[in-house]
Amino acid sequence: MFNLFLLSLKLSGFPIAKAQSDFEKILQISETDYPDYLETKKREIIEFHLKNNTFYQNLVGKDTFENWNELPVLTKKDLQKPLKDRLSKGYSEKTVFVNKTSGSSGDPFVFAKDKEAHAITWASIIYRFGRYGVDFNSSYQARFYGIPLDFIGYRKERLKDFLSKRYRFPIFDLSDKVLDGVFEHFKTKKFDYINGYTSSIVLFGKYLQARNIILTDVCPTLKVCMVTSEMLFEEDKILLEKHLGIPVVNEYGASELDLIAFQNPKDEWQVNSETLFVEILDENNQPVPYGTEGKVVITSLYNKAHPFIRYEIGDVGILDEKSTLKKPILKKLIGRTSDIAHLPSGKKSPGLTFYYVTKSIIEDDGNVKEFIVRQTKLDSFEIDYVSSAELTSEQIQEIEKAISKYLEPGLHFTYNRKEVLERTKRGKLKQFQSMI
């Protein structure tokens, strides 16, 4: 078969064949030998940047290192300076892959990967998707993603979609009328898999649920659905698997890095230990034991053009107690460190706690399609929701009773029924927002 996708990577200067061969060798490293491999890669990448990257030398304050745990944690704010000032010797903006983060954390920045690092990122993605029978050269993707609305950006993404065998559904308007059109595409196109933002695919799942439709009844070629970028709640996964008629795979990634964790066929959220080193750190930037919550901090083991060493991605998570260096398992992703609710009692709570508690009540009757929680003051919150009917006084009482029980009493809530919820420029739905 004509490998259009791999050819497009090769023509863009990414050595994908070598990257896939190298990646396969990493997979073959035994559990016993893995700690030595990891230590070697960590030392190689840190020594390279201490020798060749002025930006990173200045951050560390010296050009040698002895103790990994004494290295500084790199934050997104550290990276908000011109890209040319952050590139390693021997690299320029014309010789690297350049992109920018979505800014969903509030701290967007431009980043770079050298072409070898970008190629091994793709080797990693191809391998993980391949475990579910997805072949980027031949499998047809139904893509629920945002798209640039300017002419050049729009055409560029559409060309990439064509080369990558995917059909994109823009997600800025997902009203029932628009979803009628989406559903028609599934009746006429032989999609192999679905990929996209969690909230958008969940909204489509609720559309199918309301009409008592199983998607594979009209599109039997579908094999699997991958959701990304936003939290996937267990009840939403159950709904999707029922009404899509296929397994739903949870993905956790970052454009500046790679896939960070990807649900494996054993239903474990397996961390990518091939191209990344993932640490969970406490407030003093020291590693915590498996099973303990902390900041997610990640090192890119292959990117020589730009340092991502002990990079704080902005999330809070827990690695499972059964994790090993070769096979770390992400037990739980709690939310973004910037999404912490500060309460009048002095208590701090992950903002998604409000979302979890509220979700369990207001979605029971099926009227509420989606909602967000926003903290406006220390004791005040607003809930914006899209629903076929206003929330009842009984529902509001249940929400406030549950929040008093799980968090603390005396909090004030305002409820705003909306036609549509505001999303980021890329179409992501920020489920909890702190405005204080």
Tab-separated table of C-alpha atoms in Angstrom:
chain	number	residue	atom	x	y	z
A	1	MET	CA	0.000	0.000	0.000
A	2	PHE	CA	1.111	3.556	-0.761
A	3	ASN	CA	2.177	4.955	2.619
A	4	LEU	CA	1.010	8.549	2.097
A	5	PHE	CA	1.213	9.491	5.790
A	6	LEU	CA	4.753	8.160	6.329
A	7	LEU	CA	5.821	9.655	3.005
A	8	SER	CA	4.542	13.087	4.058
A	9	LEU	CA	6.651	12.889	7.257
A	10	LYS	CA	9.704	11.807	5.271
A	11	LEU	CA	9.281	14.581	2.688
A	12	SER	CA	9.043	17.097	5.553
A	13	GLY	CA	12.519	15.996	6.665
A	14	PHE	CA	11.532	13.786	9.594
A	15	PRO	CA	13.568	10.511	9.644
A	16	ILE	CA	10.551	8.362	10.483
A	17	ALA	CA	11.961	4.986	9.349
A	18	LYS	CA	14.996	5.326	11.625
A	19	ALA	CA	12.794	6.606	14.460
A	20	GLN	CA	10.508	3.576	14.205
A	21	SER	CA	13.526	1.256	14.229
A	22	ASP	CA	14.985	3.054	17.270
A	23	PHE	CA	11.650	2.999	19.063
A	24	GLU	CA	11.312	-0.747	18.482
A	25	LYS	CA	14.726	-1.274	20.099
A	26	ILE	CA	13.622	0.709	23.170
A	27	LEU	CA	10.536	-1.514	23.489
A	28	GLN	CA	12.789	-4.583	23.543
A	29	ILE	CA	14.793	-3.401	26.583
A	30	SER	CA	14.064	-5.729	29.504
A	31	GLU	CA	12.610	-4.680	32.848
A	32	THR	CA	15.988	-5.498	34.441
A	33	ASP	CA	17.996	-3.357	32.021
A	34	TYR	CA	15.550	-0.458	31.930
A	35	PRO	CA	16.890	1.539	34.930
A	36	ASP	CA	20.355	1.651	33.294
A	37	TYR	CA	18.861	2.725	29.946
A	38	LEU	CA	16.863	5.473	31.649
A	39	GLU	CA	19.808	6.794	33.657
A	40	THR	CA	21.930	6.874	30.488
A	41	LYS	CA	19.288	8.841	28.546
A	42	LYS	CA	18.724	11.283	31.430
A	43	ARG	CA	22.455	11.954	31.734
A	44	GLU	CA	22.857	12.317	27.935
A	45	ILE	CA	20.062	14.885	27.594
A	46	ILE	CA	21.054	16.962	30.627
A	47	GLU	CA	24.752	17.019	29.653
A	48	PHE	CA	23.866	17.966	26.084
A	49	HIS	CA	21.797	20.978	27.174
A	50	LEU	CA	24.256	22.083	29.841
A	51	LYS	CA	26.932	22.138	27.145
A	52	ASN	CA	24.924	23.454	24.183
A	53	ASN	CA	22.015	25.528	25.486
A	54	THR	CA	22.735	28.952	27.017
A	55	PHE	CA	19.123	29.376	28.189
A	56	TYR	CA	19.303	26.126	30.149
A	57	GLN	CA	22.821	26.827	31.485
A	58	ASN	CA	21.529	30.108	32.924
A	59	LEU	CA	18.528	28.363	34.478
A	60	VAL	CA	20.707	25.742	36.192
A	61	GLY	CA	23.414	28.247	37.078
A	62	LYS	CA	26.317	25.983	36.108
A	63	ASP	CA	27.405	23.710	33.266
A	64	THR	CA	27.714	20.456	35.238
A	65	PHE	CA	25.366	18.486	37.477
A	66	GLU	CA	25.690	15.796	40.127
A	67	ASN	CA	22.218	15.172	41.538
A	68	TRP	CA	19.141	14.893	39.321
A	69	ASN	CA	16.786	15.903	42.164
A	70	GLU	CA	18.670	19.175	42.629
A	71	LEU	CA	18.019	20.284	39.041
A	72	PRO	CA	15.532	23.171	38.761
A	73	VAL	CA	11.945	22.501	37.740
A	74	LEU	CA	11.238	24.242	34.437
A	75	THR	CA	7.928	26.161	34.365
A	76	LYS	CA	5.867	27.482	31.488
A	77	LYS	CA	6.614	31.041	32.573
A	78	ASP	CA	10.345	30.276	32.166
A	79	LEU	CA	9.604	29.492	28.511
A	80	GLN	CA	7.737	32.694	27.701
A	81	LYS	CA	10.648	34.350	25.924
A	82	PRO	CA	11.677	34.371	22.236
A	83	LEU	CA	12.250	30.871	20.848
A	84	LYS	CA	15.595	31.855	19.297
A	85	ASP	CA	16.883	32.541	22.822
A	86	ARG	CA	15.941	29.004	23.922
A	87	LEU	CA	17.346	26.920	21.052
A	88	SER	CA	20.495	24.833	21.424
A	89	LYS	CA	23.676	25.495	19.425
A	90	GLY	CA	23.449	24.116	15.917
A	91	TYR	CA	19.676	24.608	15.627
A	92	SER	CA	17.663	27.457	14.125
A	93	GLU	CA	13.945	28.065	13.706
A	94	LYS	CA	14.329	26.965	10.070
A	95	THR	CA	15.836	23.572	10.928
A	96	VAL	CA	13.434	22.435	13.673
A	97	PHE	CA	9.764	21.592	14.095
A	98	VAL	CA	8.063	24.676	15.608
A	99	ASN	CA	4.618	24.801	17.192
A	100	LYS	CA	2.849	26.501	20.075
A	101	THR	CA	0.922	25.224	23.075
A	102	SER	CA	-2.825	25.755	23.303
A	103	GLY	CA	-2.591	28.086	26.276
A	104	SER	CA	-5.256	26.139	28.179
A	105	SER	CA	-3.050	26.479	31.278
A	106	GLY	CA	-2.995	30.268	30.882
A	107	ASP	CA	0.709	30.280	29.945
A	108	PRO	CA	1.029	29.665	26.177
A	109	PHE	CA	4.440	29.579	24.505
A	110	VAL	CA	6.169	28.613	21.261
A	111	PHE	CA	8.314	25.477	21.393
A	112	ALA	CA	10.623	23.477	19.144
A	113	LYS	CA	11.649	19.860	18.586
A	114	ASP	CA	14.575	18.737	16.487
A	115	LYS	CA	13.508	16.592	13.556
A	116	GLU	CA	14.787	13.349	15.104
A	117	ALA	CA	12.834	14.037	18.319
A	118	HIS	CA	9.674	14.858	16.376
A	119	ALA	CA	10.066	11.677	14.338
A	120	ILE	CA	10.372	9.507	17.464
A	121	THR	CA	7.261	11.242	18.858
A	122	TRP	CA	5.402	10.033	15.778
A	123	ALA	CA	6.905	6.543	16.135
A	124	SER	CA	5.500	6.516	19.703
A	125	ILE	CA	2.039	7.636	18.546
A	126	ILE	CA	1.947	5.150	15.642
A	127	TYR	CA	2.864	2.304	18.018
A	128	ARG	CA	0.232	3.150	20.654
A	129	PHE	CA	-2.594	3.651	18.167
A	130	GLY	CA	-1.477	0.500	16.349
A	131	ARG	CA	-2.257	-1.604	19.435
A	132	TYR	CA	-5.922	-0.910	18.658
A	133	GLY	CA	-5.718	-1.764	14.971
A	134	VAL	CA	-5.288	1.841	13.796
A	135	ASP	CA	-2.919	2.311	10.851
A	136	PHE	CA	-2.187	5.976	10.032
A	137	ASN	CA	-1.621	5.075	6.384
A	138	SER	CA	-4.968	3.407	5.831
A	139	SER	CA	-7.383	3.916	8.768
A	140	TYR	CA	-9.973	6.668	8.288
A	141	GLN	CA	-10.369	8.999	11.273
A	142	ALA	CA	-13.458	10.943	12.366
A	143	ARG	CA	-11.797	13.925	14.049
A	144	PHE	CA	-13.546	16.106	16.668
A	145	TYR	CA	-11.081	18.999	16.923
A	146	GLY	CA	-10.952	22.738	16.605
A	147	ILE	CA	-9.642	24.321	13.422
A	148	PRO	CA	-8.119	27.771	12.681
A	149	LEU	CA	-10.730	30.039	11.121
A	150	ASP	CA	-8.314	32.230	9.139
A	151	PHE	CA	-8.050	31.261	5.453
A	152	ILE	CA	-4.416	30.065	5.400
A	153	GLY	CA	-4.617	28.230	8.744
A	154	TYR	CA	-7.896	26.581	7.727
A	155	ARG	CA	-6.536	25.366	4.358
A	156	LYS	CA	-3.303	24.125	5.961
A	157	GLU	CA	-5.224	21.998	8.496
A	158	ARG	CA	-7.534	20.630	5.808
A	159	LEU	CA	-4.479	19.573	3.749
A	160	LYS	CA	-2.984	17.860	6.816
A	161	ASP	CA	-6.330	16.126	7.347
A	162	PHE	CA	-6.276	14.854	3.759
A	163	LEU	CA	-2.704	13.541	4.041
A	164	SER	CA	-3.507	11.928	7.391
A	165	LYS	CA	-6.735	10.232	6.213
A	166	ARG	CA	-9.082	12.057	8.550
A	167	TYR	CA	-12.344	13.970	8.265
A	168	ARG	CA	-12.617	16.870	10.717
A	169	PHE	CA	-15.792	17.993	12.450
A	170	PRO	CA	-15.231	21.574	13.717
A	171	ILE	CA	-16.487	21.684	17.293
A	172	PHE	CA	-17.282	25.337	17.962
A	173	ASP	CA	-20.997	24.710	17.351
A	174	LEU	CA	-22.351	21.341	18.456
A	175	SER	CA	-26.064	22.138	18.490
A	176	ASP	CA	-28.469	19.319	17.631
A	177	LYS	CA	-28.825	20.684	14.097
A	178	VAL	CA	-25.056	20.488	13.562
A	179	LEU	CA	-24.882	17.034	15.168
A	180	ASP	CA	-27.586	15.876	12.744
A	181	GLY	CA	-25.067	16.650	9.992
A	182	VAL	CA	-22.248	14.891	11.869
A	183	PHE	CA	-24.429	11.799	12.209
A	184	GLU	CA	-25.164	11.827	8.465
A	185	HIS	CA	-21.412	11.616	7.760
A	186	PHE	CA	-21.179	8.443	9.860
A	187	LYS	CA	-23.961	6.932	7.753
A	188	THR	CA	-22.099	7.568	4.504
A	189	LYS	CA	-18.373	7.335	5.374
A	190	LYS	CA	-16.420	4.227	6.388
A	191	PHE	CA	-14.689	5.605	9.466
A	192	ASP	CA	-12.301	3.258	11.296
A	193	TYR	CA	-11.900	5.275	14.497
A	194	ILE	CA	-12.894	8.468	16.312
A	195	ASN	CA	-10.354	10.867	17.841
A	196	GLY	CA	-10.803	14.213	19.550
A	197	TYR	CA	-11.633	16.355	22.534
A	198	THR	CA	-13.467	14.504	25.289
A	199	SER	CA	-16.255	17.047	25.879
A	200	SER	CA	-17.179	17.217	22.174
A	201	ILE	CA	-17.344	13.432	21.763
A	202	VAL	CA	-19.355	13.125	25.007
A	203	LEU	CA	-21.811	15.691	23.637
A	204	PHE	CA	-22.158	13.582	20.480
A	205	GLY	CA	-22.647	10.497	22.684
A	206	LYS	CA	-25.503	12.231	24.531
A	207	TYR	CA	-27.032	13.162	21.169
A	208	LEU	CA	-26.989	9.462	20.237
A	209	GLN	CA	-28.339	8.465	23.662
A	210	ALA	CA	-31.312	10.855	23.342
A	211	ARG	CA	-32.213	9.162	20.043
A	212	ASN	CA	-31.466	5.634	21.277
A	213	ILE	CA	-28.833	5.134	18.552
A	214	ILE	CA	-25.827	2.794	18.560
A	215	LEU	CA	-23.359	4.372	16.130
A	216	THR	CA	-21.894	1.080	14.878
A	217	ASP	CA	-25.367	0.158	13.624
A	218	VAL	CA	-24.937	2.819	10.923
A	219	CYS	CA	-21.112	2.809	10.731
A	220	PRO	CA	-20.027	-0.829	11.289
A	221	THR	CA	-16.397	-0.135	10.252
A	222	LEU	CA	-15.696	1.733	13.528
A	223	LYS	CA	-13.184	-0.034	15.823
A	224	VAL	CA	-12.204	2.357	18.618
A	225	CYS	CA	-12.520	5.903	19.994
A	226	MET	CA	-9.585	7.885	21.456
A	227	VAL	CA	-10.424	10.884	23.666
A	228	THR	CA	-7.905	13.534	24.673
A	229	SER	CA	-7.214	16.977	26.200
A	230	GLU	CA	-10.006	16.955	28.795
A	231	MET	CA	-11.074	14.758	31.715
A	232	LEU	CA	-12.931	11.549	30.874
A	233	PHE	CA	-15.292	10.600	33.687
A	234	GLU	CA	-16.172	6.942	34.221
A	235	GLU	CA	-19.918	7.468	33.641
A	236	ASP	CA	-19.165	9.291	30.371
A	237	LYS	CA	-16.933	6.418	29.266
A	238	ILE	CA	-19.776	3.962	29.961
A	239	LEU	CA	-22.225	6.127	27.985
A	240	LEU	CA	-19.822	6.447	25.039
A	241	GLU	CA	-18.989	2.752	24.857
A	242	LYS	CA	-22.697	1.936	24.855
A	243	HIS	CA	-23.810	4.447	22.213
A	244	LEU	CA	-20.714	4.477	20.013
A	245	GLY	CA	-20.600	0.680	20.205
A	246	ILE	CA	-16.787	0.593	20.463
A	247	PRO	CA	-14.063	0.688	23.163
A	248	VAL	CA	-13.118	4.166	24.394
A	249	VAL	CA	-9.402	4.770	25.023
A	250	ASN	CA	-8.217	7.570	27.305
A	251	GLU	CA	-5.209	9.571	26.085
A	252	TYR	CA	-3.134	12.135	27.985
A	253	GLY	CA	-0.663	14.148	25.975
A	254	ALA	CA	0.986	17.507	25.410
A	255	SER	CA	1.936	18.960	22.045
A	256	GLU	CA	5.332	20.093	23.336
A	257	LEU	CA	6.174	16.557	24.518
A	258	ASP	CA	4.411	13.442	23.205
A	259	LEU	CA	1.650	11.141	24.351
A	260	ILE	CA	2.239	11.106	28.122
A	261	ALA	CA	-0.094	8.252	29.032
A	262	PHE	CA	-2.287	6.033	26.899
A	263	GLN	CA	-4.767	3.427	28.039
A	264	ASN	CA	-3.410	0.004	27.102
A	265	PRO	CA	-5.518	-3.043	26.105
A	266	LYS	CA	-5.501	-4.164	29.781
A	267	ASP	CA	-7.339	-0.935	30.679
A	268	GLU	CA	-4.284	0.506	32.461
A	269	TRP	CA	-3.305	4.137	31.869
A	270	GLN	CA	0.258	3.301	30.867
A	271	VAL	CA	2.797	6.120	30.972
A	272	ASN	CA	5.104	6.628	27.992
A	273	SER	CA	8.491	5.632	29.420
A	274	GLU	CA	10.103	5.221	25.994
A	275	THR	CA	10.513	8.894	25.042
A	276	LEU	CA	9.703	10.581	28.373
A	277	PHE	CA	10.647	10.382	32.039
A	278	VAL	CA	7.625	11.232	34.199
A	279	GLU	CA	8.061	12.230	37.845
A	280	ILE	CA	5.524	13.097	40.544
A	281	LEU	CA	7.004	15.768	42.825
A	282	ASP	CA	5.995	17.432	46.092
A	283	GLU	CA	5.917	21.198	46.761
A	284	ASN	CA	9.687	21.138	47.365
A	285	ASN	CA	10.257	19.521	43.942
A	286	GLN	CA	11.283	16.190	45.448
A	287	PRO	CA	9.937	12.819	44.191
A	288	VAL	CA	7.045	11.285	46.140
A	289	PRO	CA	6.443	7.526	46.559
A	290	TYR	CA	4.198	5.675	44.112
A	291	GLY	CA	0.572	6.100	45.198
A	292	THR	CA	1.135	9.675	46.427
A	293	GLU	CA	-0.334	12.739	44.742
A	294	GLY	CA	1.908	15.497	43.429
A	295	LYS	CA	2.897	17.726	40.504
A	296	VAL	CA	3.416	16.005	37.151
A	297	VAL	CA	6.951	16.861	35.965
A	298	ILE	CA	8.273	15.508	32.670
A	299	THR	CA	11.616	15.192	30.910
A	300	SER	CA	11.810	14.752	27.137
A	301	LEU	CA	14.648	12.251	26.668
A	302	TYR	CA	15.274	12.965	22.978
A	303	ASN	CA	14.678	16.655	22.262
A	304	LYS	CA	18.103	18.260	21.747
A	305	ALA	CA	16.835	21.414	20.024
A	306	HIS	CA	14.963	22.645	23.094
A	307	PRO	CA	15.239	21.598	26.760
A	308	PHE	CA	12.221	20.050	28.459
A	309	ILE	CA	14.027	18.798	31.551
A	310	ARG	CA	12.007	18.431	34.766
A	311	TYR	CA	9.275	20.422	33.024
A	312	GLU	CA	6.214	21.164	35.170
A	313	ILE	CA	3.311	20.605	32.828
A	314	GLY	CA	0.751	22.083	35.224
A	315	ASP	CA	-1.144	18.925	36.233
A	316	VAL	CA	-1.571	17.029	39.493
A	317	GLY	CA	-1.504	13.226	39.364
A	318	ILE	CA	-0.697	9.931	41.060
A	319	LEU	CA	1.425	7.030	39.777
A	320	ASP	CA	0.099	3.612	40.754
A	321	GLU	CA	1.854	1.601	43.465
A	322	LYS	CA	2.477	-1.222	40.982
A	323	SER	CA	4.462	1.096	38.664
A	324	THR	CA	8.000	0.264	37.542
A	325	LEU	CA	10.520	2.414	35.648
A	326	LYS	CA	9.763	0.478	32.450
A	327	LYS	CA	5.999	0.405	32.994
A	328	PRO	CA	4.714	3.339	35.048
A	329	ILE	CA	0.917	3.395	35.445
A	330	LEU	CA	-0.978	6.645	35.900
A	331	LYS	CA	-3.460	5.880	38.668
A	332	LYS	CA	-5.235	9.214	38.575
A	333	LEU	CA	-5.019	12.597	36.883
A	334	ILE	CA	-6.569	15.015	39.353
A	335	GLY	CA	-6.495	18.217	37.335
A	336	ARG	CA	-4.412	21.261	36.644
A	337	THR	CA	-2.402	22.876	39.436
A	338	SER	CA	-3.896	26.206	38.328
A	339	ASP	CA	-7.415	24.859	38.891
A	340	ILE	CA	-7.350	24.785	42.669
A	341	ALA	CA	-10.322	26.190	44.563
A	342	HIS	CA	-9.384	28.243	47.646
A	343	LEU	CA	-12.220	28.176	50.213
A	344	PRO	CA	-13.134	30.567	53.087
A	345	SER	CA	-12.007	28.050	55.729
A	346	GLY	CA	-8.512	28.058	54.251
A	347	LYS	CA	-9.075	24.663	52.659
A	348	LYS	CA	-7.710	24.054	49.160
A	349	SER	CA	-9.531	21.635	46.882
A	350	PRO	CA	-9.058	20.528	43.264
A	351	GLY	CA	-11.575	22.507	41.224
A	352	LEU	CA	-12.767	19.326	39.568
A	353	THR	CA	-14.214	18.256	42.947
A	354	PHE	CA	-17.004	20.788	42.321
A	355	TYR	CA	-17.417	19.417	38.838
A	356	TYR	CA	-17.613	15.793	40.051
A	357	VAL	CA	-20.170	16.556	42.773
A	358	THR	CA	-22.325	18.766	40.561
A	359	LYS	CA	-22.146	16.386	37.612
A	360	SER	CA	-23.507	13.456	39.623
A	361	ILE	CA	-26.682	15.414	40.359
A	362	ILE	CA	-27.580	17.631	37.427
A	363	GLU	CA	-26.977	15.098	34.675
A	364	ASP	CA	-29.183	12.403	36.184
A	365	ASP	CA	-32.302	13.425	34.244
A	366	GLY	CA	-30.491	13.752	30.914
A	367	ASN	CA	-31.615	17.379	30.370
A	368	VAL	CA	-28.220	18.942	31.107
A	369	LYS	CA	-25.858	18.405	28.172
A	370	GLU	CA	-22.729	20.044	29.588
A	371	PHE	CA	-21.665	22.602	32.160
A	372	ILE	CA	-18.707	24.432	33.688
A	373	VAL	CA	-18.013	25.670	37.225
A	374	ARG	CA	-16.321	29.042	37.754
A	375	GLN	CA	-15.046	30.472	41.055
A	376	THR	CA	-15.606	34.250	41.190
A	377	LYS	CA	-14.863	34.965	44.876
A	378	LEU	CA	-13.548	33.021	47.851
A	379	ASP	CA	-17.086	31.883	48.723
A	380	SER	CA	-18.860	32.363	45.376
A	381	PHE	CA	-19.233	30.171	42.300
A	382	GLU	CA	-21.108	30.350	39.021
A	383	ILE	CA	-22.366	27.321	37.131
A	384	ASP	CA	-22.993	27.810	33.414
A	385	TYR	CA	-24.984	24.986	31.855
A	386	VAL	CA	-26.626	23.974	28.583
A	387	SER	CA	-29.959	22.259	29.161
A	388	SER	CA	-33.337	21.629	27.592
A	389	ALA	CA	-34.937	23.020	30.784
A	390	GLU	CA	-34.040	25.247	33.738
A	391	LEU	CA	-32.576	23.519	36.782
A	392	THR	CA	-35.300	22.825	39.328
A	393	SER	CA	-35.138	24.112	42.889
A	394	GLU	CA	-34.821	20.482	44.000
A	395	GLN	CA	-31.746	19.977	41.816
A	396	ILE	CA	-30.185	23.182	43.126
A	397	GLN	CA	-30.819	22.104	46.720
A	398	GLU	CA	-29.223	18.711	46.032
A	399	ILE	CA	-26.144	20.348	44.504
A	400	GLU	CA	-25.650	22.701	47.426
A	401	LYS	CA	-26.277	19.950	49.993
A	402	ALA	CA	-23.675	17.709	48.325
A	403	ILE	CA	-21.095	20.507	48.127
A	404	SER	CA	-21.637	21.327	51.827
A	405	LYS	CA	-21.020	17.668	52.617
A	406	TYR	CA	-17.972	17.058	50.409
A	407	LEU	CA	-16.313	20.489	50.661
A	408	GLU	CA	-17.732	22.936	53.195
A	409	PRO	CA	-20.989	24.788	53.992
A	410	GLY	CA	-21.680	28.489	53.408
A	411	LEU	CA	-20.692	28.660	49.730
A	412	HIS	CA	-22.831	30.701	47.335
A	413	PHE	CA	-23.857	29.625	43.819
A	414	THR	CA	-25.334	31.356	40.782
A	415	TYR	CA	-26.785	29.263	37.942
A	416	ASN	CA	-26.731	30.513	34.342
A	417	ARG	CA	-28.533	28.590	31.628
A	418	LYS	CA	-26.740	29.094	28.274
A	419	GLU	CA	-27.391	28.225	24.655
A	420	VAL	CA	-23.737	27.284	24.213
A	421	LEU	CA	-20.654	27.211	26.472
A	422	GLU	CA	-17.563	29.250	25.709
A	423	ARG	CA	-14.580	27.216	24.570
A	424	THR	CA	-10.938	28.096	23.992
A	425	LYS	CA	-9.737	29.112	20.527
A	426	ARG	CA	-8.886	25.460	19.889
A	427	GLY	CA	-12.299	24.262	21.007
A	428	LYS	CA	-11.411	22.883	24.448
A	429	LEU	CA	-13.897	23.138	27.305
A	430	LYS	CA	-12.309	24.272	30.577
A	431	GLN	CA	-14.482	22.467	33.118
A	432	PHE	CA	-13.410	24.426	36.186
A	433	GLN	CA	-12.046	27.969	36.178
A	434	SER	CA	-10.774	29.992	39.106
A	435	MET	CA	-11.140	33.751	38.591
A	436	ILE	CA	-9.519	34.715	41.907
